[in-house]
mmCIF file of C-alpha atoms and ligand atoms in Angstrom:
data_model
loop_
_atom_site.group_PDB
_atom_site.id
_atom_site.type_symbol
_atom_site.label_atom_id
_atom_site.label_comp_id
_atom_site.label_asym_id
_atom_site.label_seq_id
_atom_site.Cartn_x
_atom_site.Cartn_y
_atom_site.Cartn_z
ATOM 1 C CA MET A 28 0.000 0.000 0.000
ATOM 2 C CA LEU A 29 2.664 2.510 1.075
ATOM 3 C CA ASP A 30 4.953 1.487 -1.735
ATOM 4 C CA SER A 31 2.217 1.946 -4.358
ATOM 5 C CA LEU A 32 1.729 5.455 -3.041
ATOM 6 C CA ALA A 33 5.473 6.124 -3.172
ATOM 7 C CA LEU A 34 5.688 4.822 -6.738
ATOM 8 C CA LEU A 35 2.747 6.980 -7.742
ATOM 9 C CA LEU A 36 4.389 10.086 -6.269
ATOM 10 C CA ALA A 37 7.659 9.328 -8.066
ATOM 11 C CA ALA A 38 5.829 8.702 -11.346
ATOM 12 C CA ALA A 39 4.062 12.047 -11.013
ATOM 13 C CA HIS A 40 7.273 13.856 -10.059
ATOM 14 C CA PHE A 41 9.213 12.633 -13.075
ATOM 15 C CA GLY A 42 6.264 12.166 -15.422
ATOM 16 C CA VAL A 43 4.907 15.709 -15.536
ATOM 17 C CA PRO A 44 8.189 17.471 -16.483
ATOM 18 C CA LEU A 45 9.135 14.753 -18.957
ATOM 19 C CA THR A 46 5.720 14.873 -20.635
ATOM 20 C CA TYR A 47 5.825 18.653 -20.777
ATOM 21 C CA TYR A 48 9.374 18.564 -22.162
ATOM 22 C CA TRP A 49 8.400 16.040 -24.813
ATOM 23 C CA TYR A 50 5.290 18.021 -25.766
ATOM 24 C CA ALA A 51 7.145 21.356 -25.938
ATOM 25 C CA LYS A 52 9.943 19.815 -27.959
ATOM 26 C CA THR A 53 7.765 18.066 -30.518
ATOM 27 C CA ARG A 54 4.971 20.670 -30.831
ATOM 28 C CA TRP A 55 6.378 24.086 -30.038
ATOM 29 C CA LEU A 56 10.094 23.880 -30.765
ATOM 30 C CA THR A 57 9.485 22.703 -34.316
ATOM 31 C CA GLY A 58 6.960 25.484 -34.968
ATOM 32 C CA PRO A 59 7.588 28.997 -36.315
ATOM 33 C CA TRP A 60 8.510 32.022 -34.203
ATOM 34 C CA LYS A 61 5.695 34.141 -35.674
ATOM 35 C CA ILE A 62 7.932 37.171 -35.236
ATOM 36 C CA GLN A 63 8.838 39.689 -37.949
ATOM 37 C CA VAL A 64 12.628 39.762 -37.794
ATOM 38 C CA ASP A 65 14.387 42.747 -39.362
ATOM 39 C CA THR A 66 18.177 42.627 -39.419
ATOM 40 C CA ASN A 67 18.356 46.244 -40.591
ATOM 41 C CA PHE A 68 16.687 47.518 -37.466
ATOM 42 C CA THR A 69 19.346 49.429 -35.510
ATOM 43 C CA PRO A 70 17.742 51.479 -32.734
ATOM 44 C CA ASN A 71 19.601 53.468 -30.068
ATOM 45 C CA ILE A 72 20.555 51.187 -27.216
ATOM 46 C CA ALA A 73 21.597 51.749 -23.626
ATOM 47 C CA ILE A 74 23.521 48.896 -21.997
ATOM 48 C CA ILE A 75 23.380 48.829 -18.216
ATOM 49 C CA VAL A 76 26.088 46.885 -16.362
ATOM 50 C CA PRO A 77 25.560 46.613 -12.593
ATOM 51 C CA THR A 78 28.806 45.950 -10.745
ATOM 52 C CA TYR A 79 29.779 44.951 -7.288
ATOM 53 C CA ARG A 80 33.424 43.923 -6.833
ATOM 54 C CA GLU A 81 33.994 43.182 -10.511
ATOM 55 C CA GLY A 82 37.671 44.198 -10.704
ATOM 56 C CA GLU A 83 38.491 40.834 -12.236
ATOM 57 C CA PHE A 84 35.917 40.970 -15.045
ATOM 58 C CA ILE A 85 34.863 44.521 -15.850
ATOM 59 C CA GLU A 86 37.617 45.356 -18.324
ATOM 60 C CA ARG A 87 36.920 42.257 -20.389
ATOM 61 C CA ARG A 88 33.188 43.026 -20.151
ATOM 62 C CA LEU A 89 33.549 46.540 -21.593
ATOM 63 C CA THR A 90 35.892 45.366 -24.332
ATOM 64 C CA ASN A 91 33.495 42.572 -25.271
ATOM 65 C CA ILE A 92 30.589 45.027 -25.476
ATOM 66 C CA MET A 93 32.577 47.404 -27.690
ATOM 67 C CA GLU A 94 33.550 44.554 -30.006
ATOM 68 C CA GLN A 95 29.890 43.953 -30.799
ATOM 69 C CA ASP A 96 28.851 44.031 -34.400
ATOM 70 C CA TYR A 97 26.629 47.106 -33.919
ATOM 71 C CA PRO A 98 26.945 50.804 -34.912
ATOM 72 C CA LYS A 99 28.967 52.451 -32.139
ATOM 73 C CA ASP A 100 27.151 55.763 -32.412
ATOM 74 C CA LYS A 101 23.926 54.017 -31.418
ATOM 75 C CA LEU A 102 25.366 52.511 -28.245
ATOM 76 C CA GLU A 103 25.697 53.912 -24.790
ATOM 77 C CA VAL A 104 27.067 51.959 -21.812
ATOM 78 C CA ILE A 105 26.109 52.815 -18.239
ATOM 79 C CA VAL A 106 28.057 51.098 -15.475
ATOM 80 C CA VAL A 107 26.353 51.290 -12.085
ATOM 81 C CA ASP A 108 28.719 50.421 -9.278
ATOM 82 C CA SER A 109 27.641 50.026 -5.661
ATOM 83 C CA ILE A 110 30.776 51.500 -4.071
ATOM 84 C CA SER A 111 32.828 48.340 -4.574
ATOM 85 C CA ASP A 112 35.837 48.243 -2.286
ATOM 86 C CA ASP A 113 38.035 46.842 -5.067
ATOM 87 C CA ALA A 114 39.437 48.421 -8.250
ATOM 88 C CA THR A 115 36.174 48.228 -10.271
ATOM 89 C CA ALA A 116 35.505 51.986 -10.480
ATOM 90 C CA ASP A 117 39.166 52.830 -11.212
ATOM 91 C CA ILE A 118 39.321 50.272 -14.003
ATOM 92 C CA VAL A 119 36.165 51.739 -15.573
ATOM 93 C CA LYS A 120 37.511 55.305 -15.305
ATOM 94 C CA ASN A 121 40.754 54.198 -16.929
ATOM 95 C CA TRP A 122 38.890 52.445 -19.667
ATOM 96 C CA ILE A 123 36.859 55.604 -20.361
ATOM 97 C CA ARG A 124 40.071 57.656 -20.553
ATOM 98 C CA ARG A 125 41.676 55.248 -23.011
ATOM 99 C CA ASN A 126 38.548 55.074 -25.223
ATOM 100 C CA PRO A 127 37.428 58.672 -25.651
ATOM 101 C CA ASP A 128 35.378 57.863 -28.742
ATOM 102 C CA THR A 129 32.969 55.495 -26.991
ATOM 103 C CA ARG A 130 29.919 56.595 -25.045
ATOM 104 C CA ILE A 131 30.282 55.112 -21.606
ATOM 105 C CA ARG A 132 29.470 56.462 -18.182
ATOM 106 C CA LEU A 133 30.079 55.377 -14.638
ATOM 107 C CA THR A 134 27.581 56.001 -11.853
ATOM 108 C CA VAL A 135 28.534 55.140 -8.302
ATOM 109 C CA ASP A 136 25.729 54.487 -5.838
ATOM 110 C CA SER A 137 26.180 55.699 -2.278
ATOM 111 C CA GLU A 138 25.531 52.316 -0.701
ATOM 112 C CA ARG A 139 24.989 48.717 -1.758
ATOM 113 C CA LYS A 140 21.297 47.942 -2.246
ATOM 114 C CA GLY A 141 21.521 45.054 -4.677
ATOM 115 C CA LYS A 142 21.524 44.416 -8.412
ATOM 116 C CA MET A 143 17.902 45.400 -9.057
ATOM 117 C CA HIS A 144 18.339 48.741 -7.360
ATOM 118 C CA ALA A 145 21.409 49.353 -9.517
ATOM 119 C CA LEU A 146 19.409 48.587 -12.676
ATOM 120 C CA HIS A 147 16.784 51.155 -11.658
ATOM 121 C CA LEU A 148 19.522 53.742 -11.113
ATOM 122 C CA GLY A 149 20.892 52.958 -14.552
ATOM 123 C CA LEU A 150 17.447 53.505 -16.098
ATOM 124 C CA GLN A 151 17.323 56.996 -14.564
ATOM 125 C CA GLU A 152 20.677 57.763 -16.185
ATOM 126 C CA MET A 153 19.382 57.101 -19.704
ATOM 127 C CA SER A 154 18.952 59.952 -22.138
ATOM 128 C CA GLY A 155 15.411 58.931 -23.091
ATOM 129 C CA ARG A 156 16.176 58.506 -26.786
ATOM 130 C CA GLU A 157 16.922 54.778 -26.515
ATOM 131 C CA GLU A 158 14.390 52.329 -27.887
ATOM 132 C CA VAL A 159 16.072 49.381 -26.220
ATOM 133 C CA VAL A 160 17.838 48.866 -22.914
ATOM 134 C CA VAL A 161 20.061 45.846 -22.315
ATOM 135 C CA PHE A 162 20.893 44.558 -18.841
ATOM 136 C CA THR A 163 24.027 42.469 -18.558
ATOM 137 C CA ASP A 164 26.130 40.898 -15.799
ATOM 138 C CA ALA A 165 29.780 41.902 -15.513
ATOM 139 C CA ASP A 166 30.940 38.276 -15.721
ATOM 140 C CA ALA A 167 29.186 37.592 -19.023
ATOM 141 C CA VAL A 168 30.620 37.364 -22.539
ATOM 142 C CA TRP A 169 28.504 37.792 -25.684
ATOM 143 C CA GLU A 170 29.258 36.464 -29.124
ATOM 144 C CA ARG A 171 29.971 39.305 -31.594
ATOM 145 C CA LYS A 172 26.506 39.349 -33.145
ATOM 146 C CA ALA A 173 24.508 38.830 -29.946
ATOM 147 C CA LEU A 174 23.279 42.395 -29.752
ATOM 148 C CA SER A 175 22.319 42.813 -33.409
ATOM 149 C CA LYS A 176 20.503 39.474 -33.497
ATOM 150 C CA ALA A 177 18.579 40.137 -30.289
ATOM 151 C CA VAL A 178 17.576 43.584 -31.472
ATOM 152 C CA SER A 179 16.297 42.218 -34.770
ATOM 153 C CA TYR A 180 13.534 40.417 -32.829
ATOM 154 C CA LEU A 181 12.577 43.642 -31.076
ATOM 155 C CA CYS A 182 11.689 45.193 -34.394
ATOM 156 C CA ASP A 183 8.447 43.224 -33.993
ATOM 157 C CA GLN A 184 6.253 45.344 -31.706
ATOM 158 C CA THR A 185 4.746 42.313 -29.969
ATOM 159 C CA VAL A 186 8.136 41.368 -28.521
ATOM 160 C CA GLY A 187 9.004 43.094 -25.251
ATOM 161 C CA VAL A 188 12.033 41.251 -23.906
ATOM 162 C CA VAL A 189 14.742 39.089 -25.477
ATOM 163 C CA THR A 190 17.243 36.990 -23.578
ATOM 164 C CA GLY A 191 20.016 34.793 -24.991
ATOM 165 C CA THR A 192 21.108 31.189 -24.681
ATOM 166 C CA ILE A 193 23.986 30.347 -22.353
ATOM 167 C CA ALA A 194 26.516 27.885 -23.726
ATOM 168 C CA TYR A 195 28.825 26.626 -21.024
ATOM 169 C CA ALA A 196 32.406 25.797 -21.807
ATOM 170 C CA GLU A 197 33.117 22.113 -21.139
ATOM 171 C CA ASN A 198 35.747 23.059 -18.568
ATOM 172 C CA SER A 199 33.671 25.676 -16.764
ATOM 173 C CA GLY A 200 34.075 23.615 -13.617
ATOM 174 C CA VAL A 201 30.386 23.354 -12.811
ATOM 175 C CA ILE A 202 29.330 19.749 -12.569
ATOM 176 C CA GLY A 203 26.334 19.016 -14.697
ATOM 177 C CA GLU A 204 25.826 22.612 -15.768
ATOM 178 C CA GLY A 205 25.900 21.618 -19.432
ATOM 179 C CA VAL A 206 23.139 19.097 -18.965
ATOM 180 C CA TYR A 207 21.090 21.493 -16.930
ATOM 181 C CA ARG A 208 21.350 24.073 -19.665
ATOM 182 C CA GLY A 209 20.589 21.537 -22.377
ATOM 183 C CA PHE A 210 17.256 20.450 -20.917
ATOM 184 C CA TYR A 211 16.215 23.917 -19.860
ATOM 185 C CA ASN A 212 17.430 25.681 -22.994
ATOM 186 C CA THR A 213 15.265 23.382 -25.078
ATOM 187 C CA LEU A 214 12.266 24.088 -22.875
ATOM 188 C CA ARG A 215 12.852 27.863 -22.742
ATOM 189 C CA ILE A 216 13.206 28.174 -26.501
ATOM 190 C CA ALA A 217 10.155 25.996 -27.135
ATOM 191 C CA GLU A 218 8.103 28.120 -24.715
ATOM 192 C CA SER A 219 9.407 31.249 -26.434
ATOM 193 C CA LYS A 220 8.197 29.990 -29.792
ATOM 194 C CA ARG A 221 4.759 29.332 -28.338
ATOM 195 C CA HIS A 222 4.659 32.763 -26.674
ATOM 196 C CA SER A 223 7.057 33.552 -23.802
ATOM 197 C CA THR A 224 9.277 31.902 -21.234
ATOM 198 C CA PRO A 225 9.062 32.930 -17.562
ATOM 199 C CA VAL A 226 12.779 32.311 -16.904
ATOM 200 C CA HIS A 227 15.399 34.670 -18.365
ATOM 201 C CA ASN A 228 19.206 34.907 -18.161
ATOM 202 C CA GLY A 229 21.071 37.742 -16.440
ATOM 203 C CA PRO A 230 24.033 37.747 -18.863
ATOM 204 C CA PHE A 231 21.804 39.285 -21.538
ATOM 205 C CA GLN A 232 18.356 40.771 -21.389
ATOM 206 C CA ALA A 233 17.200 43.320 -23.965
ATOM 207 C CA VAL A 234 14.028 45.219 -23.035
ATOM 208 C CA ARG A 235 11.908 47.554 -25.137
ATOM 209 C CA THR A 236 11.971 50.896 -23.306
ATOM 210 C CA LYS A 237 8.372 51.582 -24.361
ATOM 211 C CA LEU A 238 7.359 48.653 -22.174
ATOM 212 C CA ILE A 239 9.151 50.152 -19.184
ATOM 213 C CA ARG A 240 7.537 53.536 -19.822
ATOM 214 C CA GLU A 241 4.086 51.956 -20.190
ATOM 215 C CA VAL A 242 4.008 49.409 -17.412
ATOM 216 C CA GLY A 243 7.227 49.946 -15.442
ATOM 217 C CA MET A 244 9.545 47.320 -14.049
ATOM 218 C CA PRO A 245 8.476 44.891 -11.349
ATOM 219 C CA SER A 246 9.599 46.114 -7.966
ATOM 220 C CA PHE A 247 9.064 43.640 -5.197
ATOM 221 C CA GLU A 248 11.734 41.934 -3.109
ATOM 222 C CA GLY A 249 13.650 39.538 -5.313
ATOM 223 C CA SER A 250 12.546 41.069 -8.623
ATOM 224 C CA GLU A 251 15.017 39.735 -11.116
ATOM 225 C CA ASP A 252 15.716 39.020 -14.768
ATOM 226 C CA SER A 253 13.010 36.343 -14.685
ATOM 227 C CA ALA A 254 10.509 38.604 -12.946
ATOM 228 C CA ILE A 255 11.085 41.275 -15.608
ATOM 229 C CA ALA A 256 10.375 38.710 -18.331
ATOM 230 C CA SER A 257 7.307 37.200 -16.664
ATOM 231 C CA PHE A 258 5.909 40.627 -15.898
ATOM 232 C CA ALA A 259 6.322 41.717 -19.518
ATOM 233 C CA ALA A 260 4.556 38.545 -20.684
ATOM 234 C CA PHE A 261 1.637 39.144 -18.308
ATOM 235 C CA ALA A 262 1.450 42.727 -19.567
ATOM 236 C CA GLY A 263 0.833 41.334 -23.054
ATOM 237 C CA TYR A 264 4.305 41.408 -24.628
ATOM 238 C CA ARG A 265 6.331 38.397 -25.623
ATOM 239 C CA ALA A 266 9.394 37.618 -23.507
ATOM 240 C CA ILE A 267 11.557 35.218 -25.467
ATOM 241 C CA GLN A 268 14.836 33.339 -25.269
ATOM 242 C CA ALA A 269 16.439 33.511 -28.715
ATOM 243 C CA ASP A 270 18.263 30.385 -29.846
ATOM 244 C CA ASP A 271 20.776 32.330 -31.950
ATOM 245 C CA VAL A 272 21.939 34.806 -29.325
ATOM 246 C CA MET A 273 24.806 32.961 -27.681
ATOM 247 C CA LEU A 274 26.290 33.895 -24.331
ATOM 248 C CA GLN A 275 28.910 32.690 -21.935
ATOM 249 C CA GLU A 276 29.122 33.212 -18.226
ATOM 250 C CA PHE A 277 32.023 32.744 -15.841
ATOM 251 C CA VAL A 278 31.124 30.870 -12.733
ATOM 252 C CA ARG A 279 32.828 31.629 -9.457
ATOM 253 C CA GLY A 280 32.410 31.347 -5.706
ATOM 254 C CA SER A 281 30.361 28.799 -3.799
ATOM 255 C CA GLN A 282 28.148 26.976 -6.298
ATOM 256 C CA MET A 283 25.854 25.633 -3.619
ATOM 257 C CA ARG A 284 25.005 29.105 -2.283
ATOM 258 C CA ARG A 285 24.677 30.515 -5.788
ATOM 259 C CA LYS A 286 22.305 27.780 -6.932
ATOM 260 C CA VAL A 287 20.131 28.159 -3.871
ATOM 261 C CA ARG A 288 19.987 31.933 -4.341
ATOM 262 C CA ARG A 289 19.072 31.624 -8.008
ATOM 263 C CA ALA A 290 16.423 29.066 -7.096
ATOM 264 C CA GLN A 291 15.127 31.514 -4.509
ATOM 265 C CA HIS A 292 14.807 34.277 -7.067
ATOM 266 C CA LEU A 293 12.899 31.903 -9.321
ATOM 267 C CA ILE A 294 10.593 30.932 -6.468
ATOM 268 C CA LEU A 295 9.929 34.606 -5.714
ATOM 269 C CA ASN A 296 9.136 35.140 -9.376
ATOM 270 C CA PHE A 297 6.619 32.289 -9.370
ATOM 271 C CA LEU A 298 5.086 33.334 -6.063
ATOM 272 C CA ARG A 299 4.702 37.036 -6.789
ATOM 273 C CA THR A 300 4.846 38.192 -10.392
ATOM 274 C CA LYS A 301 1.361 37.151 -11.485
ATOM 275 C CA GLY A 302 -0.306 38.699 -8.440
ATOM 276 C CA TYR A 303 1.803 41.814 -8.920
ATOM 277 C CA ALA A 304 0.779 42.168 -12.573
ATOM 278 C CA LYS A 305 -2.905 41.756 -11.644
ATOM 279 C CA ARG A 306 -2.661 44.160 -8.739
ATOM 280 C CA ILE A 307 -1.212 46.942 -10.826
ATOM 281 C CA ARG A 308 -3.670 46.088 -13.618
ATOM 282 C CA HIS A 309 -1.228 45.067 -16.297
ATOM 283 C CA PHE A 310 -2.567 41.633 -16.940
ATOM 284 C CA VAL A 311 -3.535 40.393 -20.389
ATOM 285 C CA LYS A 312 -4.780 36.866 -21.114
ATOM 286 C CA SER A 313 -2.506 34.935 -23.498
ATOM 287 C CA PRO A 314 -1.073 31.453 -24.204
ATOM 288 C CA PHE A 315 1.612 32.393 -21.689
ATOM 289 C CA GLU A 316 -0.830 31.509 -18.895
ATOM 290 C CA THR A 317 -0.613 27.787 -19.647
ATOM 291 C CA ILE A 318 3.176 27.934 -19.741
ATOM 292 C CA TRP A 319 3.170 29.857 -16.482
ATOM 293 C CA ARG A 320 0.864 27.335 -14.753
ATOM 294 C CA ILE A 321 3.051 24.389 -15.697
ATOM 295 C CA GLU A 322 6.311 26.147 -14.801
ATOM 296 C CA TRP A 323 4.739 27.343 -11.558
ATOM 297 C CA TYR A 324 3.801 23.764 -10.748
ATOM 298 C CA MET A 325 7.290 22.498 -11.648
ATOM 299 C CA HIS A 326 9.009 25.043 -9.419
ATOM 300 C CA ILE A 327 6.638 25.227 -6.459
ATOM 301 C CA ILE A 328 4.815 21.881 -6.124
ATOM 302 C CA ASN A 329 6.762 19.248 -8.034
ATOM 303 C CA PRO A 330 9.913 19.235 -5.853
ATOM 304 C CA TRP A 331 7.741 18.284 -2.861
ATOM 305 C CA LEU A 332 6.458 15.186 -4.673
ATOM 306 C CA LEU A 333 10.017 13.882 -4.889
ATOM 307 C CA MET A 334 10.513 14.530 -1.202
ATOM 308 C CA ALA A 335 7.168 12.898 -0.343
ATOM 309 C CA SER A 336 7.993 9.913 -2.533
ATOM 310 C CA ILE A 337 11.353 9.353 -0.828
ATOM 311 C CA LEU A 338 9.827 9.654 2.651
ATOM 312 C CA THR A 339 7.011 7.245 1.772
ATOM 313 C CA PHE A 340 9.507 4.760 0.338
ATOM 314 C CA LEU A 341 11.545 5.048 3.544
ATOM 315 C CA ALA A 342 8.455 4.398 5.657
ATOM 316 C CA ALA A 343 7.596 1.352 3.544
ATOM 317 C CA ALA A 344 11.184 0.131 3.716
ATOM 318 C CA ALA A 345 11.038 0.387 7.496
ATOM 319 C CA SER A 346 8.243 -2.171 7.418
ATOM 320 C CA HIS A 347 10.425 -4.391 5.192
ATOM 321 C CA SER A 348 8.743 -3.831 1.822
ATOM 322 C CA THR A 349 11.101 -5.315 -0.776
ATOM 323 C CA ILE A 350 9.663 -3.084 -3.492
ATOM 324 C CA ALA A 351 10.461 -0.010 -1.415
ATOM 325 C CA ILE A 352 14.000 -1.183 -0.612
ATOM 326 C CA ALA A 353 14.650 -2.045 -4.261
ATOM 327 C CA SER A 354 13.246 1.297 -5.448
ATOM 328 C CA LEU A 355 15.393 3.244 -3.005
ATOM 329 C CA MET A 356 18.455 1.269 -4.154
ATOM 330 C CA ILE A 357 17.673 2.011 -7.806
ATOM 331 C CA GLY A 358 17.112 5.670 -6.938
ATOM 332 C CA LEU A 359 20.548 5.785 -5.306
ATOM 333 C CA LEU A 360 22.294 3.892 -8.116
ATOM 334 C CA LEU A 361 20.790 6.226 -10.714
ATOM 335 C CA LEU A 362 22.678 9.099 -9.077
ATOM 336 C CA ALA A 363 25.643 7.821 -11.081
ATOM 337 C CA ALA A 364 23.847 9.123 -14.188
ATOM 338 C CA LYS A 365 24.534 12.827 -14.653
ATOM 339 C CA PRO A 366 21.145 14.094 -15.923
ATOM 340 C CA TYR A 367 19.339 12.340 -13.076
ATOM 341 C CA ARG A 368 21.849 13.606 -10.498
ATOM 342 C CA VAL A 369 21.595 17.173 -11.772
ATOM 343 C CA TRP A 370 17.802 16.964 -11.695
ATOM 344 C CA VAL A 371 17.716 15.704 -8.109
ATOM 345 C CA LEU A 372 20.162 18.422 -7.040
ATOM 346 C CA GLN A 373 18.041 21.104 -8.684
ATOM 347 C CA GLN A 374 14.952 19.804 -6.841
ATOM 348 C CA THR A 375 16.918 20.030 -3.607
ATOM 349 C CA TYR A 376 17.903 23.648 -4.331
ATOM 350 C CA LEU A 377 14.276 24.513 -5.056
ATOM 351 C CA LEU A 378 13.161 22.947 -1.770
ATOM 352 C CA ILE A 379 15.846 24.711 0.271
ATOM 353 C CA ALA A 380 15.011 27.962 -1.544
ATOM 354 C CA GLN A 381 11.307 27.638 -0.701
ATOM 355 C CA LEU A 382 12.045 27.040 2.950
ATOM 356 C CA MET A 383 14.478 29.959 3.004
ATOM 357 C CA THR A 384 11.983 32.253 1.322
ATOM 358 C CA LEU A 385 9.768 31.957 4.376
ATOM 359 C CA ARG A 386 12.545 33.610 6.365
ATOM 360 C CA THR A 387 14.684 35.882 4.226
ATOM 361 C CA GLN A 388 15.122 37.243 0.705
ATOM 362 C CA GLU A 389 18.662 37.660 -0.589
ATOM 363 C CA VAL A 390 18.656 40.950 -2.467
ATOM 364 C CA ALA A 391 22.372 41.726 -2.133
ATOM 365 C CA TRP A 392 24.587 38.684 -2.194
ATOM 366 C CA GLY A 393 28.209 37.864 -1.440
ATOM 367 C CA ARG A 394 30.451 35.528 -3.335
HETATM 368 N N1 GDD B 14 25.613 47.611 -8.650
HETATM 369 C C1 GDD B 14 25.473 46.409 -8.094
HETATM 370 N N2 GDD B 14 25.121 46.326 -6.780
HETATM 371 N N3 GDD B 14 25.658 45.304 -8.835
HETATM 372 C C2 GDD B 14 25.520 44.099 -8.231
HETATM 373 C C3 GDD B 14 25.168 43.945 -6.881
HETATM 374 C C4 GDD B 14 24.959 45.134 -6.122
HETATM 375 O O1 GDD B 14 24.650 45.115 -4.946
HETATM 376 N N4 GDD B 14 25.123 42.612 -6.602
HETATM 377 C C5 GDD B 14 25.416 41.967 -7.745
HETATM 378 N N5 GDD B 14 25.672 42.855 -8.724
HETATM 379 C C6 GDD B 14 26.021 42.589 -10.115
HETATM 380 C C7 GDD B 14 27.278 41.792 -10.269
HETATM 381 O O2 GDD B 14 28.419 42.616 -10.217
HETATM 382 C C8 GDD B 14 27.056 41.158 -11.630
HETATM 383 O O3 GDD B 14 27.405 42.027 -12.651
HETATM 384 C C9 GDD B 14 25.547 40.904 -11.657
HETATM 385 O O4 GDD B 14 25.006 41.804 -10.680
HETATM 386 C C10 GDD B 14 25.178 39.457 -11.331
HETATM 387 O O5 GDD B 14 25.768 39.121 -10.096
HETATM 388 P P1 GDD B 14 26.654 37.778 -9.887
HETATM 389 O O6 GDD B 14 27.280 37.872 -8.551
HETATM 390 O O7 GDD B 14 27.478 37.510 -11.090
HETATM 391 O O8 GDD B 14 25.497 36.746 -9.732
HETATM 392 P P2 GDD B 14 25.289 35.296 -10.348
HETATM 393 O O9 GDD B 14 25.990 35.045 -11.612
HETATM 394 O O10 GDD B 14 25.515 34.317 -9.299
HETATM 395 O O11 GDD B 14 23.739 35.572 -10.559
HETATM 396 C C11 GDD B 14 22.882 34.991 -11.434
HETATM 397 O O12 GDD B 14 21.654 34.912 -10.767
HETATM 398 C C12 GDD B 14 21.116 36.147 -10.378
HETATM 399 C C13 GDD B 14 19.850 35.897 -9.649
HETATM 400 O O13 GDD B 14 20.084 35.281 -8.441
HETATM 401 C C14 GDD B 14 22.757 35.849 -12.692
HETATM 402 O O14 GDD B 14 21.960 35.208 -13.638
HETATM 403 C C15 GDD B 14 22.163 37.186 -12.347
HETATM 404 O O15 GDD B 14 21.919 37.938 -13.524
HETATM 405 C C16 GDD B 14 20.878 36.998 -11.606
HETATM 406 O O16 GDD B 14 20.423 38.283 -11.227
HETATM 407 MN MN1 MN B 15 27.444 35.874 -12.447
#
């Protein structure tokens, strides 16, 4: 009896995401974008780079941005530093001195209030002529055509936000990261083709400024790249991950803490963005709602089914059920397989993140 229940819980836990993945891959991913792409569209762009202790990366970041295949006179870079106690600001000032022909500015905030606060400061620094604003992390690297490709989607007025696809180097040092990205990238791009994806990537996020003027940016604790995307989709715009905008990201510091924090920001997105959009009356019905419901379920409810399944198996094993003991053994042995291991780890991060969210929200983080 107990072991049937445990098996049922496990089947539901693994079955729903796999079915959704299969459906999205065969139905949506193979379909058209239904977006008018115009590669000649070259609007004015502001690029906002929030920095906190980025002495190691910021020079490479600025150089990479300036090497983009995009008209330089249409680009402006705004670095918003939260009084880093390292060389970040000096490196930026030096860079500005050595490159007098590029439009780049440094704004230093008076205290550290987190990435989102820095992005808002950057928005205030814009001239107002930009049609597109791009948010990017200091530890990101874009391929040369990332900007021009992303912008070509924004020529279509139905598209509000475009993020890119992260390709991890084989030797990036993060166990299983490649697999994680493979499964999720497929899902995110498929969802984008259908309408929008609720999860976006901090290394690159291009937003139509008209959207920000019309409906604003989400501003609740933990608002993040994903919250910006989900909010835009609820407001009636498409928020897509483009499969031809390739990005890289350096990974550093404690991976465990980082993964839990990112999971926490995702949880906050799924717990708050929809209510927020409805409350401020920027909510439009669209096919995104179905995507949202399933992703909401996969982030908020589904991890608990795995936990419940394991606990039920353990209870059954305690009363000597051979099926339960065998299932637990198989579950353990499968951890040798990378995709399964990465999945189970991710579920653990989501669970820890949910429990943590009851207590605290990490707006400014260390590394
Ligand atoms: N100005 C400012 N002030 N910038 C900050 C602050 C702050 O308090 N905290 C972080 N940043 C900047 C970093 O300097 C970096 O450019 C960017 O925000 C992302 O921070 P990372 O420290 O690189 O975070 P990550 O790679 O682990 O974060 C990932 O998850 C975050 C959500 O938890 C990325 O995808 C982020 O984009 C995402 O926001
Ligand atoms: Mn980072």
